[in-house]
PDB file of C-alpha atoms (C1' of nucleotides) in Angstrom:
ATOM      1  CA  UNK A 264     -18.251   0.271  53.956  1.00 39.00           C
ATOM      2  CA  UNK A 265     -14.930  -0.120  52.130  1.00 39.00           C
ATOM      3  CA  UNK A 266     -13.708  -3.420  53.589  1.00 42.00           C
ATOM      4  CA  UNK A 267     -16.178  -5.141  55.542  1.00 43.00           C
ATOM      5  CA  UNK A 268     -13.763  -7.763  56.748  1.00 46.00           C
ATOM      6  CA  UNK A 269     -11.014  -6.298  58.444  1.00 46.00           C
ATOM      7  CA  UNK A 270      -8.714  -8.778  58.703  1.00 41.00           C
ATOM      8  CA  UNK A 271      -8.334 -12.627  59.968  1.00 41.00           C
ATOM      9  CA  UNK A 272     -11.450 -14.149  60.550  1.00 44.00           C
ATOM     10  CA  UNK A 273     -12.605 -12.237  63.493  1.00 47.00           C
ATOM     11  CA  UNK A 274     -16.020 -11.417  61.878  1.00 65.00           C
ATOM     12  CA  UNK A 275     -18.291 -14.475  63.114  1.00 78.00           C
ATOM     13  CA  UNK A 276     -21.299 -12.467  62.181  1.00 82.00           C
ATOM     14  CA  UNK A 277     -20.910 -13.429  58.567  1.00 84.00           C
ATOM     15  CA  UNK A 278     -20.077 -16.928  60.079  1.00 83.00           C
ATOM     16  CA  UNK A 279     -23.484 -17.176  62.274  1.00 85.00           C
ATOM     17  CA  UNK A 280     -25.803 -15.760  59.264  1.00 88.00           C
ATOM     18  CA  UNK A 281     -24.694 -18.630  57.148  1.00 87.00           C
ATOM     19  CA  UNK A 282     -24.738 -21.213  59.717  1.00 86.00           C
ATOM     20  CA  UNK A 283     -28.570 -19.481  60.345  1.00 88.00           C
ATOM     21  CA  UNK A 284     -29.645 -20.051  56.678  1.00 89.00           C
ATOM     22  CA  UNK A 285     -26.755 -22.220  55.184  1.00 87.00           C
ATOM     23  CA  UNK A 286     -28.585 -25.267  56.275  1.00 87.00           C
ATOM     24  CA  UNK A 287     -30.296 -27.799  54.036  1.00 87.00           C
ATOM     25  CA  UNK A 288     -33.568 -26.835  54.984  1.00 91.00           C
ATOM     26  CA  UNK A 289     -34.089 -23.117  56.593  1.00 92.00           C
ATOM     27  CA  UNK A 290     -33.692 -21.480  53.062  1.00 90.00           C
ATOM     28  CA  UNK A 291     -36.233 -23.721  51.430  1.00 90.00           C
ATOM     29  CA  UNK A 292     -38.517 -22.508  54.869  1.00 93.00           C
ATOM     30  CA  UNK A 293     -37.803 -19.145  54.838  1.00 93.00           C
ATOM     31  CA  UNK A 294     -38.504 -19.094  51.108  1.00 88.00           C
ATOM     32  CA  UNK A 295     -41.900 -20.404  51.517  1.00 91.00           C
ATOM     33  CA  UNK A 296     -42.673 -18.153  54.847  1.00 94.00           C
ATOM     34  CA  UNK A 297     -41.605 -15.098  53.006  1.00 93.00           C
ATOM     35  CA  UNK A 298     -44.627 -15.833  50.287  1.00 91.00           C
ATOM     36  CA  UNK A 299     -47.240 -16.686  52.381  1.00 94.00           C
ATOM     37  CA  UNK A 300     -47.825 -17.675  56.328  1.00 96.00           C
ATOM     38  CA  UNK A 301     -48.492 -21.330  56.658  1.00 96.00           C
ATOM     39  CA  UNK A 302     -49.384 -24.061  59.404  1.00 96.00           C
ATOM     40  CA  UNK A 303     -47.219 -26.834  60.090  1.00 96.00           C
ATOM     41  CA  UNK A 304     -48.577 -29.694  58.005  1.00 95.00           C
ATOM     42  CA  UNK A 305     -48.783 -27.192  55.160  1.00 95.00           C
ATOM     43  CA  UNK A 306     -45.732 -25.933  55.583  1.00 94.00           C
ATOM     44  CA  UNK A 307     -44.103 -29.607  55.564  1.00 94.00           C
ATOM     45  CA  UNK A 308     -46.094 -30.168  52.309  1.00 93.00           C
ATOM     46  CA  UNK A 309     -45.490 -27.285  50.793  1.00 91.00           C
ATOM     47  CA  UNK A 310     -41.239 -27.411  51.497  1.00 91.00           C
ATOM     48  CA  UNK A 311     -41.510 -31.177  50.260  1.00 89.00           C
ATOM     49  CA  UNK A 312     -39.140 -33.927  51.394  1.00 88.00           C
ATOM     50  CA  UNK A 313     -38.831 -32.475  54.682  1.00 91.00           C
ATOM     51  CA  UNK A 314     -39.271 -34.662  57.887  1.00 92.00           C
ATOM     52  CA  UNK A 315     -41.432 -33.473  60.590  1.00 93.00           C
ATOM     53  CA  UNK A 316     -38.607 -34.265  63.086  1.00 94.00           C
ATOM     54  CA  UNK A 317     -36.293 -31.752  60.846  1.00 94.00           C
ATOM     55  CA  UNK A 318     -39.075 -29.187  60.231  1.00 95.00           C
ATOM     56  CA  UNK A 319     -39.741 -28.849  63.826  1.00 95.00           C
ATOM     57  CA  UNK A 320     -36.202 -28.490  64.764  1.00 95.00           C
ATOM     58  CA  UNK A 321     -35.629 -26.181  62.288  1.00 94.00           C
ATOM     59  CA  UNK A 322     -38.685 -23.826  63.379  1.00 96.00           C
ATOM     60  CA  UNK A 323     -37.436 -24.084  66.808  1.00 95.00           C
ATOM     61  CA  UNK A 324     -34.289 -22.517  65.308  1.00 93.00           C
ATOM     62  CA  UNK A 325     -35.835 -19.686  63.505  1.00 94.00           C
ATOM     63  CA  UNK A 326     -38.192 -18.678  65.618  1.00 95.00           C
ATOM     64  CA  UNK A 327     -35.476 -19.095  68.318  1.00 93.00           C
ATOM     65  CA  UNK A 328     -33.553 -16.342  65.684  1.00 92.00           C
ATOM     66  CA  UNK A 329     -36.634 -14.139  65.836  1.00 93.00           C
ATOM     67  CA  UNK A 330     -36.841 -15.111  61.762  1.00 94.00           C
ATOM     68  CA  UNK A 331     -40.127 -16.679  62.468  1.00 96.00           C
ATOM     69  CA  UNK A 332     -43.185 -15.896  64.468  1.00 97.00           C
ATOM     70  CA  UNK A 333     -45.031 -18.929  66.120  1.00 96.00           C
ATOM     71  CA  UNK A 334     -48.639 -18.445  66.481  1.00 96.00           C
ATOM     72  CA  UNK A 335     -51.094 -21.368  68.476  1.00 95.00           C
ATOM     73  CA  UNK A 336     -54.716 -20.892  68.263  1.00 94.00           C
ATOM     74  CA  UNK A 337     -55.734 -23.502  71.073  1.00 92.00           C
ATOM     75  CA  UNK A 338     -58.774 -25.131  69.169  1.00 93.00           C
ATOM     76  CA  UNK A 339     -59.131 -28.729  68.994  1.00 92.00           C
ATOM     77  CA  UNK A 340     -57.579 -29.602  66.911  1.00 92.00           C
ATOM     78  CA  UNK A 341     -55.162 -27.231  68.005  1.00 93.00           C
ATOM     79  CA  UNK A 342     -53.834 -24.477  65.422  1.00 95.00           C
ATOM     80  CA  UNK A 343     -50.369 -23.610  64.739  1.00 97.00           C
ATOM     81  CA  UNK A 344     -49.444 -20.464  62.163  1.00 97.00           C
ATOM     82  CA  UNK A 345     -45.858 -19.805  61.471  1.00 97.00           C
ATOM     83  CA  UNK A 346     -44.834 -16.501  59.554  1.00 97.00           C
ATOM     84  CA  UNK A 347     -41.973 -14.217  59.099  1.00 97.00           C
ATOM     85  CA  UNK A 348     -40.934 -11.581  60.940  1.00 96.00           C
ATOM     86  CA  UNK A 349     -39.970  -8.550  59.968  1.00 96.00           C
ATOM     87  CA  UNK A 350     -36.414  -9.211  60.821  1.00 93.00           C
ATOM     88  CA  UNK A 351     -36.665 -12.679  58.608  1.00 94.00           C
ATOM     89  CA  UNK A 352     -38.251 -10.488  55.785  1.00 95.00           C
ATOM     90  CA  UNK A 353     -35.181  -7.986  55.880  1.00 94.00           C
ATOM     91  CA  UNK A 354     -33.143 -11.559  54.450  1.00 92.00           C
ATOM     92  CA  UNK A 355     -34.679 -10.595  51.296  1.00 91.00           C
ATOM     93  CA  UNK A 356     -31.646  -8.511  50.786  1.00 91.00           C
ATOM     94  CA  UNK A 357     -29.367 -11.300  51.381  1.00 91.00           C
ATOM     95  CA  UNK A 358     -30.899 -13.851  49.346  1.00 90.00           C
ATOM     96  CA  UNK A 359     -31.047 -11.010  46.423  1.00 91.00           C
ATOM     97  CA  UNK A 360     -27.179 -11.103  46.697  1.00 92.00           C
ATOM     98  CA  UNK A 361     -26.894 -14.687  46.923  1.00 90.00           C
ATOM     99  CA  UNK A 362     -29.071 -14.528  44.081  1.00 89.00           C
ATOM    100  CA  UNK A 363     -27.307 -11.872  41.739  1.00 91.00           C
ATOM    101  CA  UNK A 364     -23.843 -13.843  42.473  1.00 92.00           C
ATOM    102  CA  UNK A 365     -25.471 -17.253  41.546  1.00 88.00           C
ATOM    103  CA  UNK A 366     -26.854 -16.064  38.238  1.00 88.00           C
ATOM    104  CA  UNK A 367     -23.275 -14.292  37.456  1.00 88.00           C
ATOM    105  CA  UNK A 368     -21.543 -17.238  38.174  1.00 84.00           C
ATOM    106  CA  UNK A 369     -23.017 -19.972  37.268  1.00 73.00           C
ATOM    107  CA  UNK A 370     -24.376 -18.618  34.308  1.00 64.00           C
TER     108      UNK A 370
ATOM    109  CA  UNK B 624     -25.669 -30.396  51.965  1.00 39.00           C
ATOM    110  CA  UNK B 625     -26.152 -30.780  48.187  1.00 36.00           C
ATOM    111  CA  UNK B 626     -30.554 -30.884  48.084  1.00 36.00           C
ATOM    112  CA  UNK B 627     -33.261 -31.726  45.532  1.00 33.00           C
ATOM    113  CA  UNK B 628     -35.273 -28.946  45.953  1.00 35.00           C
ATOM    114  CA  UNK B 629     -38.394 -30.503  44.036  1.00 34.00           C
ATOM    115  CA  UNK B 630     -41.318 -28.251  44.565  1.00 34.00           C
ATOM    116  CA  UNK B 631     -41.538 -24.453  45.993  1.00 38.00           C
ATOM    117  CA  UNK B 632     -38.039 -23.656  45.323  1.00 43.00           C
ATOM    118  CA  UNK B 633     -37.204 -22.611  41.864  1.00 49.00           C
ATOM    119  CA  UNK B 634     -34.441 -20.373  42.363  1.00 68.00           C
ATOM    120  CA  UNK B 635     -31.592 -22.916  42.311  1.00 80.00           C
ATOM    121  CA  UNK B 636     -28.835 -20.484  41.956  1.00 84.00           C
ATOM    122  CA  UNK B 637     -29.025 -19.100  45.677  1.00 86.00           C
ATOM    123  CA  UNK B 638     -29.134 -22.618  46.907  1.00 84.00           C
ATOM    124  CA  UNK B 639     -26.038 -23.079  44.403  1.00 86.00           C
ATOM    125  CA  UNK B 640     -24.359 -20.443  46.099  1.00 89.00           C
ATOM    126  CA  UNK B 641     -24.651 -21.212  49.422  1.00 88.00           C
ATOM    127  CA  UNK B 642     -23.706 -24.925  48.869  1.00 87.00           C
ATOM    128  CA  UNK B 643     -20.366 -23.177  47.361  1.00 89.00           C
ATOM    129  CA  UNK B 644     -19.800 -20.933  50.427  1.00 89.00           C
ATOM    130  CA  UNK B 645     -21.761 -22.251  52.939  1.00 87.00           C
ATOM    131  CA  UNK B 646     -19.547 -25.189  54.250  1.00 87.00           C
ATOM    132  CA  UNK B 647     -17.234 -24.888  57.079  1.00 88.00           C
ATOM    133  CA  UNK B 648     -14.090 -23.588  55.587  1.00 92.00           C
ATOM    134  CA  UNK B 649     -14.847 -22.430  52.499  1.00 92.00           C
ATOM    135  CA  UNK B 650     -15.429 -18.837  53.737  1.00 90.00           C
ATOM    136  CA  UNK B 651     -12.151 -18.870  56.166  1.00 90.00           C
ATOM    137  CA  UNK B 652     -10.460 -19.750  53.130  1.00 93.00           C
ATOM    138  CA  UNK B 653     -11.993 -17.317  50.406  1.00 93.00           C
ATOM    139  CA  UNK B 654     -11.319 -14.811  53.343  1.00 88.00           C
ATOM    140  CA  UNK B 655      -7.821 -15.132  53.703  1.00 91.00           C
ATOM    141  CA  UNK B 656      -7.015 -15.344  49.955  1.00 94.00           C
ATOM    142  CA  UNK B 657      -9.072 -12.253  49.757  1.00 93.00           C
ATOM    143  CA  UNK B 658      -6.578 -10.432  51.462  1.00 91.00           C
ATOM    144  CA  UNK B 659      -3.259 -11.656  50.253  1.00 94.00           C
ATOM    145  CA  UNK B 660      -2.466 -14.637  48.034  1.00 97.00           C
ATOM    146  CA  UNK B 661      -0.506 -17.699  50.257  1.00 96.00           C
ATOM    147  CA  UNK B 662       0.716 -21.146  49.844  1.00 97.00           C
ATOM    148  CA  UNK B 663      -0.460 -24.163  50.981  1.00 97.00           C
ATOM    149  CA  UNK B 664       1.169 -24.542  54.294  1.00 96.00           C
ATOM    150  CA  UNK B 665       0.728 -21.077  54.939  1.00 96.00           C
ATOM    151  CA  UNK B 666      -2.874 -21.346  54.146  1.00 95.00           C
ATOM    152  CA  UNK B 667      -3.322 -24.058  56.257  1.00 95.00           C
ATOM    153  CA  UNK B 668      -1.569 -22.478  59.693  1.00 94.00           C
ATOM    154  CA  UNK B 669      -3.525 -19.043  58.637  1.00 92.00           C
ATOM    155  CA  UNK B 670      -7.161 -20.536  58.611  1.00 92.00           C
ATOM    156  CA  UNK B 671      -5.968 -22.867  61.462  1.00 90.00           C
ATOM    157  CA  UNK B 672      -7.659 -25.399  62.914  1.00 90.00           C
ATOM    158  CA  UNK B 673      -8.091 -27.223  59.329  1.00 93.00           C
ATOM    159  CA  UNK B 674      -6.481 -30.829  58.147  1.00 94.00           C
ATOM    160  CA  UNK B 675      -4.735 -30.955  55.198  1.00 95.00           C
ATOM    161  CA  UNK B 676      -7.201 -33.491  53.756  1.00 95.00           C
ATOM    162  CA  UNK B 677     -10.129 -30.656  54.204  1.00 95.00           C
ATOM    163  CA  UNK B 678      -7.916 -28.011  52.965  1.00 96.00           C
ATOM    164  CA  UNK B 679      -7.159 -30.174  49.714  1.00 96.00           C
ATOM    165  CA  UNK B 680     -10.479 -30.866  48.944  1.00 96.00           C
ATOM    166  CA  UNK B 681     -12.195 -27.275  49.450  1.00 95.00           C
ATOM    167  CA  UNK B 682      -9.184 -26.230  47.354  1.00 96.00           C
ATOM    168  CA  UNK B 683     -10.143 -28.326  44.693  1.00 96.00           C
ATOM    169  CA  UNK B 684     -13.837 -27.219  44.945  1.00 94.00           C
ATOM    170  CA  UNK B 685     -12.963 -23.264  44.955  1.00 95.00           C
ATOM    171  CA  UNK B 686     -10.361 -24.019  41.973  1.00 96.00           C
ATOM    172  CA  UNK B 687     -13.299 -26.021  40.232  1.00 94.00           C
ATOM    173  CA  UNK B 688     -15.711 -23.231  40.706  1.00 93.00           C
ATOM    174  CA  UNK B 689     -13.210 -20.741  39.223  1.00 94.00           C
ATOM    175  CA  UNK B 690     -12.972 -18.669  42.652  1.00 95.00           C
ATOM    176  CA  UNK B 691      -9.363 -19.671  43.407  1.00 97.00           C
ATOM    177  CA  UNK B 692      -6.257 -19.940  40.826  1.00 97.00           C
ATOM    178  CA  UNK B 693      -3.743 -22.561  41.355  1.00 97.00           C
ATOM    179  CA  UNK B 694       0.035 -21.709  40.414  1.00 97.00           C
ATOM    180  CA  UNK B 695       2.696 -24.170  40.597  1.00 96.00           C
ATOM    181  CA  UNK B 696       6.225 -23.289  40.331  1.00 95.00           C
ATOM    182  CA  UNK B 697       7.831 -26.463  39.939  1.00 92.00           C
ATOM    183  CA  UNK B 698      11.319 -25.732  41.860  1.00 93.00           C
ATOM    184  CA  UNK B 699      12.373 -28.543  44.717  1.00 91.00           C
ATOM    185  CA  UNK B 700      10.710 -28.056  47.002  1.00 91.00           C
ATOM    186  CA  UNK B 701       7.858 -27.627  44.854  1.00 93.00           C
ATOM    187  CA  UNK B 702       6.145 -24.406  45.455  1.00 96.00           C
ATOM    188  CA  UNK B 703       2.312 -23.913  45.293  1.00 97.00           C
ATOM    189  CA  UNK B 704       0.399 -20.624  45.512  1.00 97.00           C
ATOM    190  CA  UNK B 705      -3.318 -20.141  45.980  1.00 98.00           C
ATOM    191  CA  UNK B 706      -4.661 -16.730  45.078  1.00 97.00           C
ATOM    192  CA  UNK B 707      -8.355 -15.165  44.572  1.00 97.00           C
ATOM    193  CA  UNK B 708      -9.844 -14.589  41.114  1.00 97.00           C
ATOM    194  CA  UNK B 709     -11.943 -12.001  39.781  1.00 96.00           C
ATOM    195  CA  UNK B 710     -14.824 -13.852  39.843  1.00 94.00           C
ATOM    196  CA  UNK B 711     -14.023 -14.935  43.487  1.00 95.00           C
ATOM    197  CA  UNK B 712     -13.317 -11.573  44.460  1.00 95.00           C
ATOM    198  CA  UNK B 713     -16.684 -10.750  43.424  1.00 95.00           C
ATOM    199  CA  UNK B 714     -17.867 -12.312  46.296  1.00 92.00           C
ATOM    200  CA  UNK B 715     -17.142  -9.339  48.185  1.00 92.00           C
ATOM    201  CA  UNK B 716     -20.625  -8.156  47.668  1.00 91.00           C
ATOM    202  CA  UNK B 717     -22.285 -11.111  48.917  1.00 91.00           C
ATOM    203  CA  UNK B 718     -20.159 -11.287  52.295  1.00 90.00           C
ATOM    204  CA  UNK B 719     -21.459  -7.917  52.625  1.00 91.00           C
ATOM    205  CA  UNK B 720     -24.822  -8.398  52.630  1.00 92.00           C
ATOM    206  CA  UNK B 721     -24.401 -11.253  54.939  1.00 90.00           C
ATOM    207  CA  UNK B 722     -22.266  -9.514  57.029  1.00 88.00           C
ATOM    208  CA  UNK B 723     -24.421  -6.445  57.046  1.00 90.00           C
ATOM    209  CA  UNK B 724     -27.465  -8.462  57.962  1.00 91.00           C
ATOM    210  CA  UNK B 725     -25.395 -10.273  60.563  1.00 87.00           C
ATOM    211  CA  UNK B 726     -25.077  -7.155  62.546  1.00 87.00           C
ATOM    212  CA  UNK B 727     -28.601  -6.026  61.976  1.00 87.00           C
ATOM    213  CA  UNK B 728     -29.712  -9.285  63.559  1.00 82.00           C
ATOM    214  CA  UNK B 729     -27.320 -10.986  65.871  1.00 71.00           C
ATOM    215  CA  UNK B 730     -25.400  -7.785  66.949  1.00 65.00           C
TER     216      UNK B 730
ATOM    217  C1'  DC C 345     -53.287 -31.469  64.097  1.00 75.83           C
ATOM    218  C1'  DG C 346     -48.835 -30.720  65.867  1.00 75.83           C
ATOM    219  C1'  DG C 347     -45.529 -32.287  67.569  1.00 75.83           C
ATOM    220  C1'  DT C 348     -41.597 -35.131  70.489  1.00 75.83           C
ATOM    221  C1'  DA C 349     -38.704 -39.521  70.969  1.00 75.83           C
ATOM    222  C1'  DT C 350     -35.827 -43.257  69.231  1.00 75.83           C
ATOM    223  C1'  DC C 351     -33.102 -45.418  66.485  1.00 75.83           C
ATOM    224  C1'  DC C 352     -30.416 -45.903  62.403  1.00 75.83           C
ATOM    225  C1'  DG C 353     -27.678 -45.011  58.471  1.00 75.83           C
ATOM    226  C1'  DC C 354     -24.911 -41.884  55.928  1.00 75.83           C
ATOM    227  C1'  DT C 355     -22.197 -38.113  54.902  1.00 75.83           C
ATOM    228  C1'  DT C 356     -18.897 -34.925  56.628  1.00 75.83           C
ATOM    229  C1'  DT C 357     -14.649 -34.404  59.499  1.00 75.83           C
ATOM    230  C1'  DG C 358     -10.305 -35.350  61.482  1.00 75.83           C
ATOM    231  C1'  DA C 359      -5.995 -37.665  62.915  1.00 75.83           C
ATOM    232  C1'  DT C 360      -2.374 -40.098  61.104  1.00 75.83           C
ATOM    233  C1'  DA C 361       1.197 -41.721  57.584  1.00 75.83           C
ATOM    234  C1'  DC C 362       3.066 -42.200  53.291  1.00 75.83           C
ATOM    235  C1'  DT C 363       4.160 -40.454  48.887  1.00 75.83           C
ATOM    236  C1'  DG C 364       6.416 -37.054  44.697  1.00 75.83           C
TER     237       DG C 364
ATOM    238  C1'  DC D1376       6.812 -28.626  50.533  1.00 75.83           C
ATOM    239  C1'  DA D1377       2.706 -30.150  48.955  1.00 75.83           C
ATOM    240  C1'  DG D1378      -0.544 -33.331  48.460  1.00 75.83           C
ATOM    241  C1'  DT D1379      -3.195 -38.550  48.790  1.00 75.83           C
ATOM    242  C1'  DA D1380      -4.515 -42.646  50.936  1.00 75.83           C
ATOM    243  C1'  DT D1381      -6.415 -44.745  55.124  1.00 75.83           C
ATOM    244  C1'  DC D1382      -9.365 -45.553  58.856  1.00 75.83           C
ATOM    245  C1'  DA D1383     -12.195 -43.818  62.840  1.00 75.83           C
ATOM    246  C1'  DA D1384     -15.152 -40.581  64.750  1.00 75.83           C
ATOM    247  C1'  DA D1385     -18.888 -37.461  65.004  1.00 75.83           C
ATOM    248  C1'  DG D1386     -23.309 -34.860  63.392  1.00 75.83           C
ATOM    249  C1'  DC D1387     -27.091 -34.939  60.864  1.00 75.83           C
ATOM    250  C1'  DG D1388     -30.869 -36.296  58.074  1.00 75.83           C
ATOM    251  C1'  DG D1389     -34.731 -39.456  58.174  1.00 75.83           C
ATOM    252  C1'  DA D1390     -37.950 -42.970  59.153  1.00 75.83           C
ATOM    253  C1'  DT D1391     -40.888 -44.981  62.418  1.00 75.83           C
ATOM    254  C1'  DA D1392     -43.451 -44.672  66.637  1.00 75.83           C
ATOM    255  C1'  DC D1393     -46.099 -42.308  70.015  1.00 75.83           C
ATOM    256  C1'  DC D1394     -48.404 -38.278  72.807  1.00 75.83           C
ATOM    257  C1'  DG D1395     -51.208 -33.544  73.837  1.00 75.83           C
TER     258       DG D1395
END
DNA sequence: CGGTATCCGCTTTGATACTG
DNA sequence: CAGTATCAAAGCGGATACCG
């Protein structure tokens, strides 16, 4: 645990993590889903300001990464619910670290 | 990347932190400077693949944020050394959290 | 309702040339 | 050596329209 970063910039896992949650909307979405599961339209409304295209793309990415779960109920009209996975919930630690530092730094 | 998280996202410090270190190069630069102080050209060489323009801009941002210190030795030719500040060094905790999660998630 | 497809503008990024 | 200026290219995000 001493030096998490050995040498050079060979640690791609940090980069990958930031690439995943560092986007403009990923965090807002995850943040929302951490609080409660949500359907598509509702999620768009809650996040606020995100377009359908971007929301779809983000959700596809997050689902693909295993952070979010997509449940389809084939009714008419269709009903799709998104919820955070255990994997996604584990991000709370990362958020906490970022939050702590953000406060310490920005004041 | 700086965004207006209007509703449903009250914690801007997390966002601010990611905006600061989530850029394409910020982390590579910080990572390098965490290991040892560095002069401009050397830094560009070590980071690898970054242009002068972007490196300058990044450094200005990081210095402005108080994460990096800029020391000018007015010799001929001029000599400028960049080194991490205490503030910047405190990011190690954040990196550690990201690293831990990155491993746990992506492998 | 829950998306995908298309087009378009803006920011980010980079190569190159030039200055102190 | 350590940058700044300029210009071109790429990618992302967003508005709109349309499909299952």
